[in-house]
PDB file of C-alpha atoms in Angstrom:
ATOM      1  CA  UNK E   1     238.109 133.679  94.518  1.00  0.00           C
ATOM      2  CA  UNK E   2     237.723 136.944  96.054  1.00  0.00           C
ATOM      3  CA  UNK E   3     240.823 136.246  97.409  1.00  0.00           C
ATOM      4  CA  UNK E   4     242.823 136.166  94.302  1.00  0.00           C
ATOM      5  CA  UNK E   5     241.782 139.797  92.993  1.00  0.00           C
ATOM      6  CA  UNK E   6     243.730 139.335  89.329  1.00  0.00           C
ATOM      7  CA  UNK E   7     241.699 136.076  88.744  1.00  0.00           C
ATOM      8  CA  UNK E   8     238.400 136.558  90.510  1.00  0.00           C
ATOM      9  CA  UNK E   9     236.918 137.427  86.904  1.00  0.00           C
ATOM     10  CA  UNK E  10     238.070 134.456  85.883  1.00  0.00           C
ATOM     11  CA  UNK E  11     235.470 132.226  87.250  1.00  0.00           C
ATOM     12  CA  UNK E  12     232.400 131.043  84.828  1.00  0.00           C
ATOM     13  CA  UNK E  13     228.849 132.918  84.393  1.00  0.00           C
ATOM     14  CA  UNK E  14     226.244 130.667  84.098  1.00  0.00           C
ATOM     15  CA  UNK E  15     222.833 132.278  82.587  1.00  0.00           C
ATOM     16  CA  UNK E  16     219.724 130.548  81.561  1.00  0.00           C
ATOM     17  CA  UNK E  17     217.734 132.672  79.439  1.00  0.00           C
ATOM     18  CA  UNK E  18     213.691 132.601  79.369  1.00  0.00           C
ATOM     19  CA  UNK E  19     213.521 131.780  75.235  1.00  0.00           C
ATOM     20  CA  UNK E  20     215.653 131.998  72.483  1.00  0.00           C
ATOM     21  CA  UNK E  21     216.988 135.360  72.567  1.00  0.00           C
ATOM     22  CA  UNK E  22     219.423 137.735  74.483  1.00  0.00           C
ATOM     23  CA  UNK E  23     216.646 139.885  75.377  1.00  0.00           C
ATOM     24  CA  UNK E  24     214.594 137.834  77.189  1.00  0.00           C
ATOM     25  CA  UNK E  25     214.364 137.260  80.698  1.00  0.00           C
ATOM     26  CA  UNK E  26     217.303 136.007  82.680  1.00  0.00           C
ATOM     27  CA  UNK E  27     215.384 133.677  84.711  1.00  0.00           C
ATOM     28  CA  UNK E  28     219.000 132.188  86.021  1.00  0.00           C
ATOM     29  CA  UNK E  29     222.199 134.152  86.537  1.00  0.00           C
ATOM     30  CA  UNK E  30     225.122 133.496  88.449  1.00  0.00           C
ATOM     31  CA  UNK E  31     228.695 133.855  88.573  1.00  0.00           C
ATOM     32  CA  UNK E  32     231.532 131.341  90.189  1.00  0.00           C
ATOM     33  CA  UNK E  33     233.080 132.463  93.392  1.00  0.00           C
ATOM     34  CA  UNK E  34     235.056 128.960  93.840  1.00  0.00           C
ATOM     35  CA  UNK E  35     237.811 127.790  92.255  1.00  0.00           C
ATOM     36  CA  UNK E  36     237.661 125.577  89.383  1.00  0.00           C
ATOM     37  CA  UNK E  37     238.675 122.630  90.635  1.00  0.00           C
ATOM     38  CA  UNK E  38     236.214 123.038  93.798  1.00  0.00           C
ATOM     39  CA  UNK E  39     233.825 124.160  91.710  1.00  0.00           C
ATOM     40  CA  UNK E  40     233.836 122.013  88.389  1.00  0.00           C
ATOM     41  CA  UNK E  41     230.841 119.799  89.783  1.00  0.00           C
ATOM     42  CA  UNK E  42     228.557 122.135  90.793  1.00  0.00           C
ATOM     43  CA  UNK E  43     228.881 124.196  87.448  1.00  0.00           C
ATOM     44  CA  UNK E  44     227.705 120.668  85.679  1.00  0.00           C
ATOM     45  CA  UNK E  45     224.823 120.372  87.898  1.00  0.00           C
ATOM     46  CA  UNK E  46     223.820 124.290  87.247  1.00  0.00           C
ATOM     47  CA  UNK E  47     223.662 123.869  83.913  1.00  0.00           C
ATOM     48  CA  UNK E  48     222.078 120.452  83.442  1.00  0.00           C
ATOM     49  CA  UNK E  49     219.551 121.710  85.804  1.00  0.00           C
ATOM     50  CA  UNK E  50     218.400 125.014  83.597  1.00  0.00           C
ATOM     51  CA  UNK E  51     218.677 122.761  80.416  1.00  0.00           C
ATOM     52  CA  UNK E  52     215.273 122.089  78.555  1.00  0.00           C
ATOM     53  CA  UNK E  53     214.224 118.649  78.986  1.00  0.00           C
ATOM     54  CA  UNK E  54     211.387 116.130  77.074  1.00  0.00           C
ATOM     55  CA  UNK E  55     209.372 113.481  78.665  1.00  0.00           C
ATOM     56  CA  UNK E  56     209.705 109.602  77.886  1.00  0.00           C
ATOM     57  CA  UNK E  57     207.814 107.222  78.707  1.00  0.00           C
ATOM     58  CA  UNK E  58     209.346 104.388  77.707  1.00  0.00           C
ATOM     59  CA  UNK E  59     208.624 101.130  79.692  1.00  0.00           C
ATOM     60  CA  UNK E  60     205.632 103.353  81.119  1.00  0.00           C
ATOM     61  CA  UNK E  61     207.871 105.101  83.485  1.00  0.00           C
ATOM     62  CA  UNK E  62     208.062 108.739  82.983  1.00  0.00           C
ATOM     63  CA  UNK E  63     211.397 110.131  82.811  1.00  0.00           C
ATOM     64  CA  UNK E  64     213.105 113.452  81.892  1.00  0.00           C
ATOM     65  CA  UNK E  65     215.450 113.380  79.784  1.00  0.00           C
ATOM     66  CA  UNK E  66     217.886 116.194  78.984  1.00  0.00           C
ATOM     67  CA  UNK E  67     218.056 118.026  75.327  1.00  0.00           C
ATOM     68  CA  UNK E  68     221.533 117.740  75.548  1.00  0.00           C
ATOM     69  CA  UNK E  69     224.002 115.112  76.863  1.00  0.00           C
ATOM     70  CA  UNK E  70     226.143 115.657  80.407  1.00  0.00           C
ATOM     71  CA  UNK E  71     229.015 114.788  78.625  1.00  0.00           C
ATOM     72  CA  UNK E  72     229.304 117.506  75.463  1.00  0.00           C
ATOM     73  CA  UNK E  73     228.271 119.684  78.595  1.00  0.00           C
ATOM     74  CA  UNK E  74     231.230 118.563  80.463  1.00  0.00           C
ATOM     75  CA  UNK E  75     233.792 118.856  77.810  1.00  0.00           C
ATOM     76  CA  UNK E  76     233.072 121.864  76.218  1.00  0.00           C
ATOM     77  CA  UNK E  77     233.054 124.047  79.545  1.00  0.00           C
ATOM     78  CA  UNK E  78     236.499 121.944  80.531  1.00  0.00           C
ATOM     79  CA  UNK E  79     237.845 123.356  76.998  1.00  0.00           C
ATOM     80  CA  UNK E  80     236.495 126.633  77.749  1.00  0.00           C
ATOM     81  CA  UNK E  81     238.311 127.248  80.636  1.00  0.00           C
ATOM     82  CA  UNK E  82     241.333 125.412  79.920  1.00  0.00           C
ATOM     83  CA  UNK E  83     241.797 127.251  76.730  1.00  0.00           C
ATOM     84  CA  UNK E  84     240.853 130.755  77.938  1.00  0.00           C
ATOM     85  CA  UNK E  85     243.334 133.421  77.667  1.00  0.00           C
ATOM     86  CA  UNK E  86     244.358 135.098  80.513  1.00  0.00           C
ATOM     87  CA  UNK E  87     245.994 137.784  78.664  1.00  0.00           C
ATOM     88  CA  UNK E  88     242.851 139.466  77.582  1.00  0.00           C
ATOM     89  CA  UNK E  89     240.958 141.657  80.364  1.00  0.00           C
ATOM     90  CA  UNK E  90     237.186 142.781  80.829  1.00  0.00           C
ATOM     91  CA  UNK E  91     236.102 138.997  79.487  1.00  0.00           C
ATOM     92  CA  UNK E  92     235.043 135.608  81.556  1.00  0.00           C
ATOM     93  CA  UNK E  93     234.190 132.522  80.521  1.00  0.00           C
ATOM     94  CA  UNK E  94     230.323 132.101  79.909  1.00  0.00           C
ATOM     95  CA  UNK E  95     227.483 129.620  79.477  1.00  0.00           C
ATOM     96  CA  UNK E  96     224.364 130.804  77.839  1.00  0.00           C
ATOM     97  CA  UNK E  97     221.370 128.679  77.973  1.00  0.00           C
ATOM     98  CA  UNK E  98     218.569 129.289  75.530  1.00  0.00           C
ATOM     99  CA  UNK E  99     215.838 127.232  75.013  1.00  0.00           C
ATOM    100  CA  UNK E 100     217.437 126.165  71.808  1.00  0.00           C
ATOM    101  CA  UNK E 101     220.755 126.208  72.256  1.00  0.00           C
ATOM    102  CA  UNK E 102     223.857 126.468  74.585  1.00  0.00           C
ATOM    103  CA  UNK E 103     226.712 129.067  73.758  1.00  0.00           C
ATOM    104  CA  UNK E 104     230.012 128.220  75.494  1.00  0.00           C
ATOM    105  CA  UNK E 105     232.139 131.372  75.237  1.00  0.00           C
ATOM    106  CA  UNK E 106     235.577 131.964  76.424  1.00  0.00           C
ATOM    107  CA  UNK E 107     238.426 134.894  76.102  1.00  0.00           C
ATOM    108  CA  UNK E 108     240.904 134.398  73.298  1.00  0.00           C
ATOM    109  CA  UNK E 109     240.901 132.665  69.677  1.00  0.00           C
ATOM    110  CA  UNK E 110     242.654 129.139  69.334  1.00  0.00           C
ATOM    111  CA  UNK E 111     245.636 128.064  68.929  1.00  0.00           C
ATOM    112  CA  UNK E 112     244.977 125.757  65.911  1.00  0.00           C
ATOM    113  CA  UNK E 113     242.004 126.182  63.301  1.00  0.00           C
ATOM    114  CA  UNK E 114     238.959 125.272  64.600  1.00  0.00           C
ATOM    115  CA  UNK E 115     238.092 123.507  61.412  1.00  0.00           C
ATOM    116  CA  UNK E 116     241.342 121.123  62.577  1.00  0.00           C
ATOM    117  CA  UNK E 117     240.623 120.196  65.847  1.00  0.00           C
ATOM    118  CA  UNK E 118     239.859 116.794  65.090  1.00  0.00           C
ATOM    119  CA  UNK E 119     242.821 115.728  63.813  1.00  0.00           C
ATOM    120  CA  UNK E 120     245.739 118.366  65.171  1.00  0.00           C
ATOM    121  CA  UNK E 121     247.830 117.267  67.897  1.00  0.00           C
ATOM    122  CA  UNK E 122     246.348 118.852  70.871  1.00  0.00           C
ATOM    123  CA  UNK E 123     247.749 122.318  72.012  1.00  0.00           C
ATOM    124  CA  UNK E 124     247.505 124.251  75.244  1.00  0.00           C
ATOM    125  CA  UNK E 125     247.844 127.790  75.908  1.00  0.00           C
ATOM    126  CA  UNK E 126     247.806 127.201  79.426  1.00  0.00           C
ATOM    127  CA  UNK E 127     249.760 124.287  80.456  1.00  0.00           C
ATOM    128  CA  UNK E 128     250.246 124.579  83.873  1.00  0.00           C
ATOM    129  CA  UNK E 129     246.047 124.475  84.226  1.00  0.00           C
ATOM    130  CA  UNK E 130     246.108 121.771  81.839  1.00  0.00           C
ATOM    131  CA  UNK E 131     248.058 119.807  83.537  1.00  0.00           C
ATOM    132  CA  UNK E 132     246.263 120.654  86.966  1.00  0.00           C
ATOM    133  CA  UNK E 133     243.038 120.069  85.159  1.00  0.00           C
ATOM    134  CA  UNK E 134     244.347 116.977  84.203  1.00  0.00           C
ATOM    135  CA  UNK E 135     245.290 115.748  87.431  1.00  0.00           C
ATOM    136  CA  UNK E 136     241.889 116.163  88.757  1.00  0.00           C
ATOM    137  CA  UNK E 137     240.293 114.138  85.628  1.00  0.00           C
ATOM    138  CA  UNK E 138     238.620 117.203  84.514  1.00  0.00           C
ATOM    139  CA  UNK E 139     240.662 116.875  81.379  1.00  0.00           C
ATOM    140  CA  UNK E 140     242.209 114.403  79.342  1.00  0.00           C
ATOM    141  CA  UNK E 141     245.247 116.366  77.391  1.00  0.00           C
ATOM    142  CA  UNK E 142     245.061 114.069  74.788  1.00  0.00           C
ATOM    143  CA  UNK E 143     242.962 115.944  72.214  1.00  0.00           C
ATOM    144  CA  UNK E 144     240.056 113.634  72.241  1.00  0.00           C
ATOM    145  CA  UNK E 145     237.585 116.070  74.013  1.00  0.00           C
ATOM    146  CA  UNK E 146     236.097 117.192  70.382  1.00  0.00           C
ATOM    147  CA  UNK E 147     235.782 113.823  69.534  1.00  0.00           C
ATOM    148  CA  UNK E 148     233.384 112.970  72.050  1.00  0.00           C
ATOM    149  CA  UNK E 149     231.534 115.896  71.601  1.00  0.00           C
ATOM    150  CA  UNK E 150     231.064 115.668  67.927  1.00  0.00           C
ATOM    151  CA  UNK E 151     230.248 111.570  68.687  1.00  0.00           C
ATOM    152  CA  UNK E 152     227.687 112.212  71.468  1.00  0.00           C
ATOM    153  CA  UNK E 153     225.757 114.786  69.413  1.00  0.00           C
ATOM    154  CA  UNK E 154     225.767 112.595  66.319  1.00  0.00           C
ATOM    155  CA  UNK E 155     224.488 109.389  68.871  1.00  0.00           C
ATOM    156  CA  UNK E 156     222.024 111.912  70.009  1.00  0.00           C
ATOM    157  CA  UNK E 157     220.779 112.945  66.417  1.00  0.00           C
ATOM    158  CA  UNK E 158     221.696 116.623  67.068  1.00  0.00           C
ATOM    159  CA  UNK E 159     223.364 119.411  65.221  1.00  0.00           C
ATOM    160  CA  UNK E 160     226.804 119.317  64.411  1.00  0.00           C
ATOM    161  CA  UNK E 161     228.725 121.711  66.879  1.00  0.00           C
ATOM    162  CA  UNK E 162     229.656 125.590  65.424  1.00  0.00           C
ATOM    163  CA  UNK E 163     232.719 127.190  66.229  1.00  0.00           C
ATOM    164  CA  UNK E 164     233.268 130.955  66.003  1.00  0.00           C
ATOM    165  CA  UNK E 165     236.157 133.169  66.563  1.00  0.00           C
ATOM    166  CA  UNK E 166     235.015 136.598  67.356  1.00  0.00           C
ATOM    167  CA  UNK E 167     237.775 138.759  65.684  1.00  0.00           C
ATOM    168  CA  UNK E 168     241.049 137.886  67.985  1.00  0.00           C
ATOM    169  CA  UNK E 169     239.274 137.871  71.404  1.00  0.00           C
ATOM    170  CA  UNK E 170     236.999 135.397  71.923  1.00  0.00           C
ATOM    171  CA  UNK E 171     235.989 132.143  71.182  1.00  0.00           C
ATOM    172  CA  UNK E 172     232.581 131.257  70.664  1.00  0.00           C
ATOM    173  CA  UNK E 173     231.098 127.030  70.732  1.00  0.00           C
ATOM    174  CA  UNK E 174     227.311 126.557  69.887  1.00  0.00           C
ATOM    175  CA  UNK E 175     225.604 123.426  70.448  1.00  0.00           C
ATOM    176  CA  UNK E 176     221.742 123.539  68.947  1.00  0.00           C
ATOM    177  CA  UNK E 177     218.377 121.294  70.125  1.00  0.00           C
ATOM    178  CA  UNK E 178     217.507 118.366  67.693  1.00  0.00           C
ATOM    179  CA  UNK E 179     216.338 119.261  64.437  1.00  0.00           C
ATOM    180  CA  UNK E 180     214.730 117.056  61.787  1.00  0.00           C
ATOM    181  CA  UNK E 181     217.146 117.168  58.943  1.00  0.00           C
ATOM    182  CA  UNK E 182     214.044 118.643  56.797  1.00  0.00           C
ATOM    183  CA  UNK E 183     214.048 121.844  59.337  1.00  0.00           C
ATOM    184  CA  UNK E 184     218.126 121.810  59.310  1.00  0.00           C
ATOM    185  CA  UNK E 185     219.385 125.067  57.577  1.00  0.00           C
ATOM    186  CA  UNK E 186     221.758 124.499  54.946  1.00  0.00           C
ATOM    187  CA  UNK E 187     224.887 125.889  57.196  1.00  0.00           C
ATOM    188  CA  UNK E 188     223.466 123.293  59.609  1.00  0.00           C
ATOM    189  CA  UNK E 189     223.706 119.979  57.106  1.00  0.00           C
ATOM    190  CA  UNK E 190     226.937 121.178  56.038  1.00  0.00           C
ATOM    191  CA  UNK E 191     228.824 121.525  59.760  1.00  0.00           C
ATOM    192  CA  UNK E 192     226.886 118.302  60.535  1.00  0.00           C
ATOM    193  CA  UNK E 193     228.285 116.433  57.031  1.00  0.00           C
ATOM    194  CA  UNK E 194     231.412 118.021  57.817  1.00  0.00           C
ATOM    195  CA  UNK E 195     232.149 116.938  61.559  1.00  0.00           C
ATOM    196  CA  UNK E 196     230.603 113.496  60.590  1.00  0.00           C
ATOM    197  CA  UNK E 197     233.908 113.313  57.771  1.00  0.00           C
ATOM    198  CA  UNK E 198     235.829 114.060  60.069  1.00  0.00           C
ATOM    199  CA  UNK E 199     235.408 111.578  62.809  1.00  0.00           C
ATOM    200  CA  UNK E 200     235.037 108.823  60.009  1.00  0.00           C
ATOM    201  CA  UNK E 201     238.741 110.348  58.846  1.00  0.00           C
ATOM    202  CA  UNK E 202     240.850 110.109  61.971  1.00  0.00           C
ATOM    203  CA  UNK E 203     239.617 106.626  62.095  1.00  0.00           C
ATOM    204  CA  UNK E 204     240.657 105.507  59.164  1.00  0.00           C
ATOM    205  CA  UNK E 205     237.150 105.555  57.338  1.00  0.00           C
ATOM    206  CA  UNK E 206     235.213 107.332  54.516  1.00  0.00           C
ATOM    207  CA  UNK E 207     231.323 108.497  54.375  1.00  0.00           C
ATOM    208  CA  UNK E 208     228.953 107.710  51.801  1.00  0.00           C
ATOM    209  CA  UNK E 209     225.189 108.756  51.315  1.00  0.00           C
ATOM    210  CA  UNK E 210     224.390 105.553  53.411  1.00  0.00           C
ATOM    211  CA  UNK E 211     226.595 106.374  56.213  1.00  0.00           C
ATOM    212  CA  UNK E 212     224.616 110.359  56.147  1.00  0.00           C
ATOM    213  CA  UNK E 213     221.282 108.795  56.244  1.00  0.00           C
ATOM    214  CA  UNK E 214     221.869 106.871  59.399  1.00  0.00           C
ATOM    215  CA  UNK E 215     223.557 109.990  60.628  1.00  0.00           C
ATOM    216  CA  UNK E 216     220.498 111.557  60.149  1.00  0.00           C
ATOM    217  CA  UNK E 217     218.415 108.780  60.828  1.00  0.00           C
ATOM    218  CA  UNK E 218     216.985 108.637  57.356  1.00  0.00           C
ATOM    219  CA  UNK E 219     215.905 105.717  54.837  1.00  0.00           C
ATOM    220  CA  UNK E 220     216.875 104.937  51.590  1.00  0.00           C
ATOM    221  CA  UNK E 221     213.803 106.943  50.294  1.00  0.00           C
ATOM    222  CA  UNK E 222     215.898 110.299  51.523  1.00  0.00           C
ATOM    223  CA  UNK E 223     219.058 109.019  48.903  1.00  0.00           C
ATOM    224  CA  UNK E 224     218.584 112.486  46.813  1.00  0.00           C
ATOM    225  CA  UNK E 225     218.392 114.543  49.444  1.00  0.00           C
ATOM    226  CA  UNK E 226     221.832 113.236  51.110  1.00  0.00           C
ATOM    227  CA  UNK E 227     223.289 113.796  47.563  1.00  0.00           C
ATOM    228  CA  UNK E 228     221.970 117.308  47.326  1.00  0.00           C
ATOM    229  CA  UNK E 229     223.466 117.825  51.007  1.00  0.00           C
ATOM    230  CA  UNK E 230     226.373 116.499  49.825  1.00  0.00           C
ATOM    231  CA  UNK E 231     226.889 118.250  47.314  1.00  0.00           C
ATOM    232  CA  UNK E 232     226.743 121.224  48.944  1.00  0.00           C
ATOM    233  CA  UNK E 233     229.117 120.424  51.300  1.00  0.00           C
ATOM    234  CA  UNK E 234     231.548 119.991  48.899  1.00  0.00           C
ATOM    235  CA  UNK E 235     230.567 123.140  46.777  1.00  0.00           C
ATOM    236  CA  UNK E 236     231.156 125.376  50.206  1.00  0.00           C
ATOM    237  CA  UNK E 237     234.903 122.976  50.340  1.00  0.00           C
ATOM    238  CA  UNK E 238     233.811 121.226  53.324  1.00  0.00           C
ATOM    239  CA  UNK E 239     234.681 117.367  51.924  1.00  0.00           C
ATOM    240  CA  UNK E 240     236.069 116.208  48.552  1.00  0.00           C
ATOM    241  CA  UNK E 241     235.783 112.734  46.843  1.00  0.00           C
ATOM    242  CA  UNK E 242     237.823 109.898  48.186  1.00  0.00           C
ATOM    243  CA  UNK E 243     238.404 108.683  45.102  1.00  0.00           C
ATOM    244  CA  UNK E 244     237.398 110.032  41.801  1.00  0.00           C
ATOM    245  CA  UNK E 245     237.901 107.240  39.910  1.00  0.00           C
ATOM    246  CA  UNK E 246     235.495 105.235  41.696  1.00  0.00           C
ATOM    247  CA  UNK E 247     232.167 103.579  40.419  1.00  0.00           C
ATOM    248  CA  UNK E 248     229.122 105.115  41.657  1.00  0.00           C
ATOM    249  CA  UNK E 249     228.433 102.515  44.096  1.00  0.00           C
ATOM    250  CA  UNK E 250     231.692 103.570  45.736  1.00  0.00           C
ATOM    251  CA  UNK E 251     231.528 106.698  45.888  1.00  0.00           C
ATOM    252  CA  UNK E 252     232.796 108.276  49.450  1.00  0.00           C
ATOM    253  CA  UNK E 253     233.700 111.311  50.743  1.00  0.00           C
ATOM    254  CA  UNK E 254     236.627 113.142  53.049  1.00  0.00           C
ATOM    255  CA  UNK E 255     237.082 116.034  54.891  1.00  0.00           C
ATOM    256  CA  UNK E 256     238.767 118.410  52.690  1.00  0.00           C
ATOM    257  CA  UNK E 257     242.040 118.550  54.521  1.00  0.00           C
ATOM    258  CA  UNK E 258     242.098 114.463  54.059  1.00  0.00           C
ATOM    259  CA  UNK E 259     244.332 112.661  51.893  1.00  0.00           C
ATOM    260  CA  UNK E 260     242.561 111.167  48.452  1.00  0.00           C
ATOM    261  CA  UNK E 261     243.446 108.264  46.837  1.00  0.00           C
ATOM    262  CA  UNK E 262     245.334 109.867  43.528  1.00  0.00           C
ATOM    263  CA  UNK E 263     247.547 112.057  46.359  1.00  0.00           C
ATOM    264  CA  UNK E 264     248.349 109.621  48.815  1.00  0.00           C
ATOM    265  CA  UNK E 265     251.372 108.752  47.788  1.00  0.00           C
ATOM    266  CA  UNK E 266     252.454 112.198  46.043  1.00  0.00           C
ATOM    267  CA  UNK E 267     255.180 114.219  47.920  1.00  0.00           C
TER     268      UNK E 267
END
């Protein structure tokens, strides 16, 4: 990329940090010199290889397995430098590993609310990448990138994702190491009860407080603290009631953006 002087800052830094703050050691850092295309692959392998891992021993055989999935890896630095806005100078894309978390960062601020990008029709500020990105199977184009994150980290039992927009230059995607929903902060349950209404929404489903305690791999014992979770969620206007006339063993929620059952058929 030294080549291309206008775009060799364009290129991803990768740094894995010691613990689980800025100041700490960077016991990794590197920045691309490929292209992204020619370089996609070995960007995935840096940064599953500086990721935290846990032992199992399941079966007896000892195997490390990664605090977070390849494929939320994958998709989020895919969206980070498809959607990264070349308009905006002295900024790169970056990926900071902490011991606790993963920050995807990129320049520019969405297109479409971030709160929306489960159900907006997919938009690209950079369609000519987009559609090379595409072409290479790096991306889809069809929106459904978010989806699989949010998915894979429920099927994981992690954090929901958090989205940031640093004032109108950056973009900022956290991903956070599994948490016992006892040790979850309260902004925590709510993104998590949030993203988990939403992927229940766009397919044509509704949550309930059984539907959270599986999310959260919970029992029925854990029913009041769902509710109180729930509640809050709804108090900071994250989901609303389905249907409000329903008995309490129907009871279900929405994202707050979704379509209840006394509106559906208002104009």
């Amino acid at each position: 990329m030294n080549s291309f002087p206008h775009l060799k800052r364009r290129t991803v830094r990768i740094t894995k940090y010691e613990g689980n703050y800025k100041t700490d050691n960077a016991v990794y850092d590197a920045i691309g010199n490929m292209g992204v295309i020619v370089g996609f692959h070995n960007m995935i392998v840096n940064i599953m290889r500086h990721i935290p891992y846990v032992e199992d021993y399941t079966g007896g055989i000892r195997n490390d397995i990664s605090r977070f999935p390849e494929l939320v890896v994958r998709e989020l630095l895919a969206n980070t430098i498809a959607h990264q806005d070349f308009t905006i100078s002295g900024m790169r894309p970056m990926v900071e590993i902490f011991n606790n978390r993963i920050i995807f960062s990129n320049p520019g601020v969405p297109l479409i609310d971030p709160m929306r990008f489960l159900d907006f029709p997919p938009r690209s500020r950079n369609t000519e990448l987009a559609d090379l990105l595409g072409k290479f199977k790096i991306v889809e184009s069809r929106g459904t990138g978010i989806d699989k994150v949010v998915a894979s980290l429920e099927k994981n039992e992690l954090p929901a994702l958090e989205i940031l927009t640093k004032g109108t230059d950056a973009t900022q995607v956290t991903i956070h190491n599994k948490k016992l929903f006892k040790d979850m902060s309260p902004t925590e349950k709510n993104e998590s009860i949030y993203w988990n209404a939403c992927l229940h929404y766009v397919n044509d489903e509704q949550i309930n407080n059984a539907s959270l305690r599986k999310r959260f791999n919970l029992t029925s014992n854990d029913s009041s603290l769902i509710s109180k979770a729930i509640s809050n969620a709804i108090e900071a206007n994250l989901i609303k009631l389905y249907d409000e006339k329903a008995g309490r063993k129907f009871v279900s929620y929405i994202p707050f953006w979704g379509v209840s059952v006394q509106n559906r058929y208002k104009i």
